[in-house]
């Protein structure tokens, strides 16, 4: 768009025409943005987003990793190894 504003002989018609065109451009741009916003809101209402957000996902991942580390530590302890070994021996002896 050029910055030149045409001026009519009386000095007003070109300025009003330019203002009218700019107002129409703003109206169309606003209408497009509003239409996109309306479509987005309708989509979210019909199909709400599911799942954790990035921060929540990170917290869940850290908690699951910590639980897995504790579980591995417990399973590697001597008492649990002995318990599991005896359980397998009993199961093999029964059959």
PDB file of C-alpha atoms in Angstrom:
ATOM      1  CA  UNK A   1       0.000   0.000   0.000  1.00  0.00           C
ATOM      2  CA  UNK A   2       1.403   3.406  -0.897  1.00  0.00           C
ATOM      3  CA  UNK A   3       1.640   6.288   1.526  1.00  0.00           C
ATOM      4  CA  UNK A   4       0.357   8.758  -1.069  1.00  0.00           C
ATOM      5  CA  UNK A   5      -3.133   9.999  -0.280  1.00  0.00           C
ATOM      6  CA  UNK A   6      -4.919  11.352  -3.337  1.00  0.00           C
ATOM      7  CA  UNK A   7      -6.465  14.766  -2.719  1.00  0.00           C
ATOM      8  CA  UNK A   8      -9.380  15.977  -4.737  1.00  0.00           C
ATOM      9  CA  UNK A   9      -9.804  19.576  -5.839  1.00  0.00           C
ATOM     10  CA  UNK A  10     -11.719  20.615  -2.739  1.00  0.00           C
ATOM     11  CA  UNK A  11      -9.148  18.765  -0.558  1.00  0.00           C
ATOM     12  CA  UNK A  12     -11.535  16.355   1.180  1.00  0.00           C
ATOM     13  CA  UNK A  13     -12.787  13.604  -1.121  1.00  0.00           C
ATOM     14  CA  UNK A  14      -9.430  11.807  -1.462  1.00  0.00           C
ATOM     15  CA  UNK A  15      -8.873  11.835   2.279  1.00  0.00           C
ATOM     16  CA  UNK A  16     -12.345  10.452   3.000  1.00  0.00           C
ATOM     17  CA  UNK A  17     -11.946   7.811   0.306  1.00  0.00           C
ATOM     18  CA  UNK A  18      -8.602   6.764   1.806  1.00  0.00           C
ATOM     19  CA  UNK A  19     -10.106   6.577   5.312  1.00  0.00           C
ATOM     20  CA  UNK A  20     -13.041   4.559   3.998  1.00  0.00           C
ATOM     21  CA  UNK A  21     -10.706   2.080   2.282  1.00  0.00           C
ATOM     22  CA  UNK A  22      -8.561   1.693   5.439  1.00  0.00           C
ATOM     23  CA  UNK A  23     -11.683   1.139   7.549  1.00  0.00           C
ATOM     24  CA  UNK A  24     -12.851  -1.545   5.116  1.00  0.00           C
ATOM     25  CA  UNK A  25      -9.415  -3.231   5.288  1.00  0.00           C
ATOM     26  CA  UNK A  26      -9.505  -3.207   9.100  1.00  0.00           C
ATOM     27  CA  UNK A  27     -13.041  -4.575   9.049  1.00  0.00           C
ATOM     28  CA  UNK A  28     -12.082  -7.465   6.758  1.00  0.00           C
ATOM     29  CA  UNK A  29      -8.976  -8.284   8.772  1.00  0.00           C
ATOM     30  CA  UNK A  30     -10.967  -8.258  12.012  1.00  0.00           C
ATOM     31  CA  UNK A  31     -13.675 -10.426  10.464  1.00  0.00           C
ATOM     32  CA  UNK A  32     -11.082 -13.005   9.329  1.00  0.00           C
ATOM     33  CA  UNK A  33      -9.432 -13.074  12.755  1.00  0.00           C
ATOM     34  CA  UNK A  34     -12.787 -13.417  14.493  1.00  0.00           C
ATOM     35  CA  UNK A  35     -13.773 -16.242  12.158  1.00  0.00           C
ATOM     36  CA  UNK A  36     -10.521 -18.103  12.940  1.00  0.00           C
ATOM     37  CA  UNK A  37     -11.014 -17.556  16.672  1.00  0.00           C
ATOM     38  CA  UNK A  38     -14.593 -18.821  16.455  1.00  0.00           C
ATOM     39  CA  UNK A  39     -13.472 -21.942  14.570  1.00  0.00           C
ATOM     40  CA  UNK A  40     -10.750 -22.607  17.161  1.00  0.00           C
ATOM     41  CA  UNK A  41     -13.172 -22.203  20.072  1.00  0.00           C
ATOM     42  CA  UNK A  42     -15.713 -24.524  18.432  1.00  0.00           C
ATOM     43  CA  UNK A  43     -12.998 -27.123  17.814  1.00  0.00           C
ATOM     44  CA  UNK A  44     -11.850 -26.994  21.440  1.00  0.00           C
ATOM     45  CA  UNK A  45     -15.415 -27.251  22.694  1.00  0.00           C
ATOM     46  CA  UNK A  46     -16.164 -30.256  20.487  1.00  0.00           C
ATOM     47  CA  UNK A  47     -12.854 -32.036  21.072  1.00  0.00           C
ATOM     48  CA  UNK A  48     -11.168 -30.843  24.278  1.00  0.00           C
ATOM     49  CA  UNK A  49      -7.426 -31.318  24.442  1.00  0.00           C
ATOM     50  CA  UNK A  50      -6.428 -34.408  26.369  1.00  0.00           C
ATOM     51  CA  UNK A  51      -3.140 -35.357  27.972  1.00  0.00           C
ATOM     52  CA  UNK A  52      -0.672 -33.580  30.144  1.00  0.00           C
ATOM     53  CA  UNK A  53       0.896 -30.272  29.314  1.00  0.00           C
ATOM     54  CA  UNK A  54       4.648 -30.175  28.908  1.00  0.00           C
ATOM     55  CA  UNK A  55       5.382 -29.284  32.550  1.00  0.00           C
ATOM     56  CA  UNK A  56       2.929 -31.859  33.847  1.00  0.00           C
ATOM     57  CA  UNK A  57       4.386 -34.453  31.516  1.00  0.00           C
ATOM     58  CA  UNK A  58       7.877 -33.728  32.856  1.00  0.00           C
ATOM     59  CA  UNK A  59       6.720 -34.127  36.472  1.00  0.00           C
ATOM     60  CA  UNK A  60       5.001 -37.434  35.680  1.00  0.00           C
ATOM     61  CA  UNK A  61       8.098 -38.667  33.844  1.00  0.00           C
ATOM     62  CA  UNK A  62      10.403 -37.808  36.766  1.00  0.00           C
ATOM     63  CA  UNK A  63       8.038 -39.492  39.239  1.00  0.00           C
ATOM     64  CA  UNK A  64       7.828 -42.652  37.119  1.00  0.00           C
ATOM     65  CA  UNK A  65      11.608 -42.768  36.736  1.00  0.00           C
ATOM     66  CA  UNK A  66      12.068 -42.369  40.485  1.00  0.00           C
ATOM     67  CA  UNK A  67       9.560 -45.158  41.176  1.00  0.00           C
ATOM     68  CA  UNK A  68      11.374 -47.424  38.705  1.00  0.00           C
ATOM     69  CA  UNK A  69      14.713 -46.709  40.425  1.00  0.00           C
ATOM     70  CA  UNK A  70      13.264 -47.592  43.832  1.00  0.00           C
ATOM     71  CA  UNK A  71      11.708 -50.774  42.433  1.00  0.00           C
ATOM     72  CA  UNK A  72      15.021 -51.866  40.900  1.00  0.00           C
ATOM     73  CA  UNK A  73      16.847 -51.169  44.163  1.00  0.00           C
ATOM     74  CA  UNK A  74      14.328 -53.268  46.087  1.00  0.00           C
ATOM     75  CA  UNK A  75      14.478 -56.146  43.613  1.00  0.00           C
ATOM     76  CA  UNK A  76      18.299 -56.203  43.736  1.00  0.00           C
ATOM     77  CA  UNK A  77      18.406 -56.467  47.530  1.00  0.00           C
ATOM     78  CA  UNK A  78      19.573 -59.762  49.028  1.00  0.00           C
ATOM     79  CA  UNK A  79      16.337 -60.445  50.915  1.00  0.00           C
ATOM     80  CA  UNK A  80      14.191 -60.136  47.794  1.00  0.00           C
ATOM     81  CA  UNK A  81      16.633 -62.220  45.730  1.00  0.00           C
ATOM     82  CA  UNK A  82      16.434 -65.001  48.323  1.00  0.00           C
ATOM     83  CA  UNK A  83      12.633 -64.762  48.484  1.00  0.00           C
ATOM     84  CA  UNK A  84      12.265 -64.939  44.691  1.00  0.00           C
ATOM     85  CA  UNK A  85      14.770 -67.785  44.397  1.00  0.00           C
ATOM     86  CA  UNK A  86      12.912 -69.834  47.032  1.00  0.00           C
ATOM     87  CA  UNK A  87       9.602 -69.089  45.321  1.00  0.00           C
ATOM     88  CA  UNK A  88      10.932 -70.352  41.962  1.00  0.00           C
ATOM     89  CA  UNK A  89      12.431 -73.469  43.599  1.00  0.00           C
ATOM     90  CA  UNK A  90       9.112 -74.315  45.285  1.00  0.00           C
ATOM     91  CA  UNK A  91       7.262 -73.825  42.007  1.00  0.00           C
ATOM     92  CA  UNK A  92       9.676 -76.155  40.196  1.00  0.00           C
ATOM     93  CA  UNK A  93       9.512 -78.782  42.931  1.00  0.00           C
ATOM     94  CA  UNK A  94       5.705 -78.905  42.930  1.00  0.00           C
ATOM     95  CA  UNK A  95       5.446 -79.762  39.234  1.00  0.00           C
TER      96      UNK A  95
END
